[in-house]
């Protein structure tokens, strides 16, 4: 099943998100080799869910109740990268971390 899966850090420390075709999913649960994901906009009524095994999509490509979140995903990824970089600067100012 061909798909473009991108695994990125989640909003909370140690959590994981998955981006598929511009839609972000959050980890719902793991059981055996399967990982179950739900749309990050599940609170707004999108009930789309997918399953992966060994980082391969096992579900059909889902249909959402909303448009893709391209801009939000770009901001999310940049935010996570900045947090990762900031973790390496113990006594630096925010300006130093951002300007590097």
mmCIF file of C-alpha atoms in Angstrom, residues 10-94:
data_model
loop_
_atom_site.group_PDB
_atom_site.id
_atom_site.type_symbol
_atom_site.label_atom_id
_atom_site.label_comp_id
_atom_site.label_asym_id
_atom_site.label_seq_id
_atom_site.Cartn_x
_atom_site.Cartn_y
_atom_site.Cartn_z
ATOM 1 C CA UNK A 10 4.138 14.854 19.277
ATOM 2 C CA UNK A 11 3.195 17.897 21.314
ATOM 3 C CA UNK A 12 3.939 16.183 24.634
ATOM 4 C CA UNK A 13 7.400 14.929 25.595
ATOM 5 C CA UNK A 14 7.952 11.426 24.299
ATOM 6 C CA UNK A 15 4.765 11.311 22.237
ATOM 7 C CA UNK A 16 4.600 10.628 18.524
ATOM 8 C CA UNK A 17 2.524 12.000 15.661
ATOM 9 C CA UNK A 18 2.128 10.781 12.114
ATOM 10 C CA UNK A 19 1.479 12.925 9.041
ATOM 11 C CA UNK A 20 -0.218 11.311 6.059
ATOM 12 C CA UNK A 21 -1.198 13.333 2.979
ATOM 13 C CA UNK A 22 -1.284 16.571 4.987
ATOM 14 C CA UNK A 23 -3.364 15.164 7.850
ATOM 15 C CA UNK A 24 -1.854 14.714 11.309
ATOM 16 C CA UNK A 25 -2.656 11.700 13.449
ATOM 17 C CA UNK A 26 -1.872 11.112 17.105
ATOM 18 C CA UNK A 27 -0.991 7.774 18.605
ATOM 19 C CA UNK A 28 -4.079 6.192 20.103
ATOM 20 C CA UNK A 29 -2.688 2.839 21.273
ATOM 21 C CA UNK A 30 -0.326 -0.013 20.496
ATOM 22 C CA UNK A 31 -1.191 -3.684 20.536
ATOM 23 C CA UNK A 32 1.237 -6.407 19.490
ATOM 24 C CA UNK A 33 2.864 -5.159 16.251
ATOM 25 C CA UNK A 34 0.040 -2.758 15.366
ATOM 26 C CA UNK A 35 -0.109 0.945 16.159
ATOM 27 C CA UNK A 36 -3.498 2.626 16.073
ATOM 28 C CA UNK A 37 -3.749 6.320 15.235
ATOM 29 C CA UNK A 38 -6.606 8.831 15.326
ATOM 30 C CA UNK A 39 -6.966 12.132 13.539
ATOM 31 C CA UNK A 40 -5.562 15.020 15.571
ATOM 32 C CA UNK A 41 -8.867 16.823 15.004
ATOM 33 C CA UNK A 42 -10.925 14.059 16.616
ATOM 34 C CA UNK A 43 -12.271 16.575 19.160
ATOM 35 C CA UNK A 44 -13.835 18.564 16.322
ATOM 36 C CA UNK A 45 -15.697 15.517 15.038
ATOM 37 C CA UNK A 46 -13.279 13.821 12.634
ATOM 38 C CA UNK A 47 -13.411 10.121 13.471
ATOM 39 C CA UNK A 48 -10.781 9.013 10.953
ATOM 40 C CA UNK A 49 -8.427 6.307 12.206
ATOM 41 C CA UNK A 50 -5.576 4.360 10.652
ATOM 42 C CA UNK A 51 -3.394 1.410 11.584
ATOM 43 C CA UNK A 52 0.328 0.935 10.955
ATOM 44 C CA UNK A 53 2.557 -2.114 11.369
ATOM 45 C CA UNK A 54 6.319 -1.625 11.250
ATOM 46 C CA UNK A 55 5.770 1.955 10.018
ATOM 47 C CA UNK A 56 3.704 0.704 7.052
ATOM 48 C CA UNK A 57 0.109 1.797 6.521
ATOM 49 C CA UNK A 58 -2.263 -1.162 6.867
ATOM 50 C CA UNK A 59 -5.539 0.751 6.523
ATOM 51 C CA UNK A 60 -7.017 2.138 3.322
ATOM 52 C CA UNK A 61 -6.159 5.807 2.793
ATOM 53 C CA UNK A 62 -8.805 7.496 4.951
ATOM 54 C CA UNK A 63 -11.356 10.193 4.228
ATOM 55 C CA UNK A 64 -11.525 13.117 6.665
ATOM 56 C CA UNK A 65 -14.300 15.556 7.511
ATOM 57 C CA UNK A 66 -11.971 18.551 7.037
ATOM 58 C CA UNK A 67 -9.249 19.886 4.757
ATOM 59 C CA UNK A 68 -5.573 18.880 5.136
ATOM 60 C CA UNK A 69 -3.593 20.781 7.770
ATOM 61 C CA UNK A 70 -0.511 21.661 5.698
ATOM 62 C CA UNK A 71 0.235 24.992 7.407
ATOM 63 C CA UNK A 72 -0.412 23.627 10.900
ATOM 64 C CA UNK A 73 1.854 20.651 10.206
ATOM 65 C CA UNK A 74 4.661 22.912 8.993
ATOM 66 C CA UNK A 75 4.383 24.994 12.170
ATOM 67 C CA UNK A 76 4.221 21.854 14.331
ATOM 68 C CA UNK A 77 7.375 20.380 12.765
ATOM 69 C CA UNK A 78 9.269 23.688 13.065
ATOM 70 C CA UNK A 79 8.162 24.007 16.696
ATOM 71 C CA UNK A 80 9.382 20.501 17.510
ATOM 72 C CA UNK A 81 12.724 21.126 15.785
ATOM 73 C CA UNK A 82 13.161 24.357 17.746
ATOM 74 C CA UNK A 83 12.395 22.578 21.025
ATOM 75 C CA UNK A 84 14.960 19.906 20.177
ATOM 76 C CA UNK A 85 17.593 22.552 19.428
ATOM 77 C CA UNK A 86 16.727 24.498 22.586
ATOM 78 C CA UNK A 87 17.265 21.394 24.714
ATOM 79 C CA UNK A 88 20.943 21.529 23.744
ATOM 80 C CA UNK A 89 21.327 25.092 25.048
ATOM 81 C CA UNK A 90 21.291 25.111 28.824
ATOM 82 C CA UNK A 91 22.214 28.701 29.667
ATOM 83 C CA UNK A 92 21.533 30.434 26.365
ATOM 84 C CA UNK A 93 18.854 33.044 25.777
ATOM 85 C CA UNK A 94 15.872 32.362 23.525
#
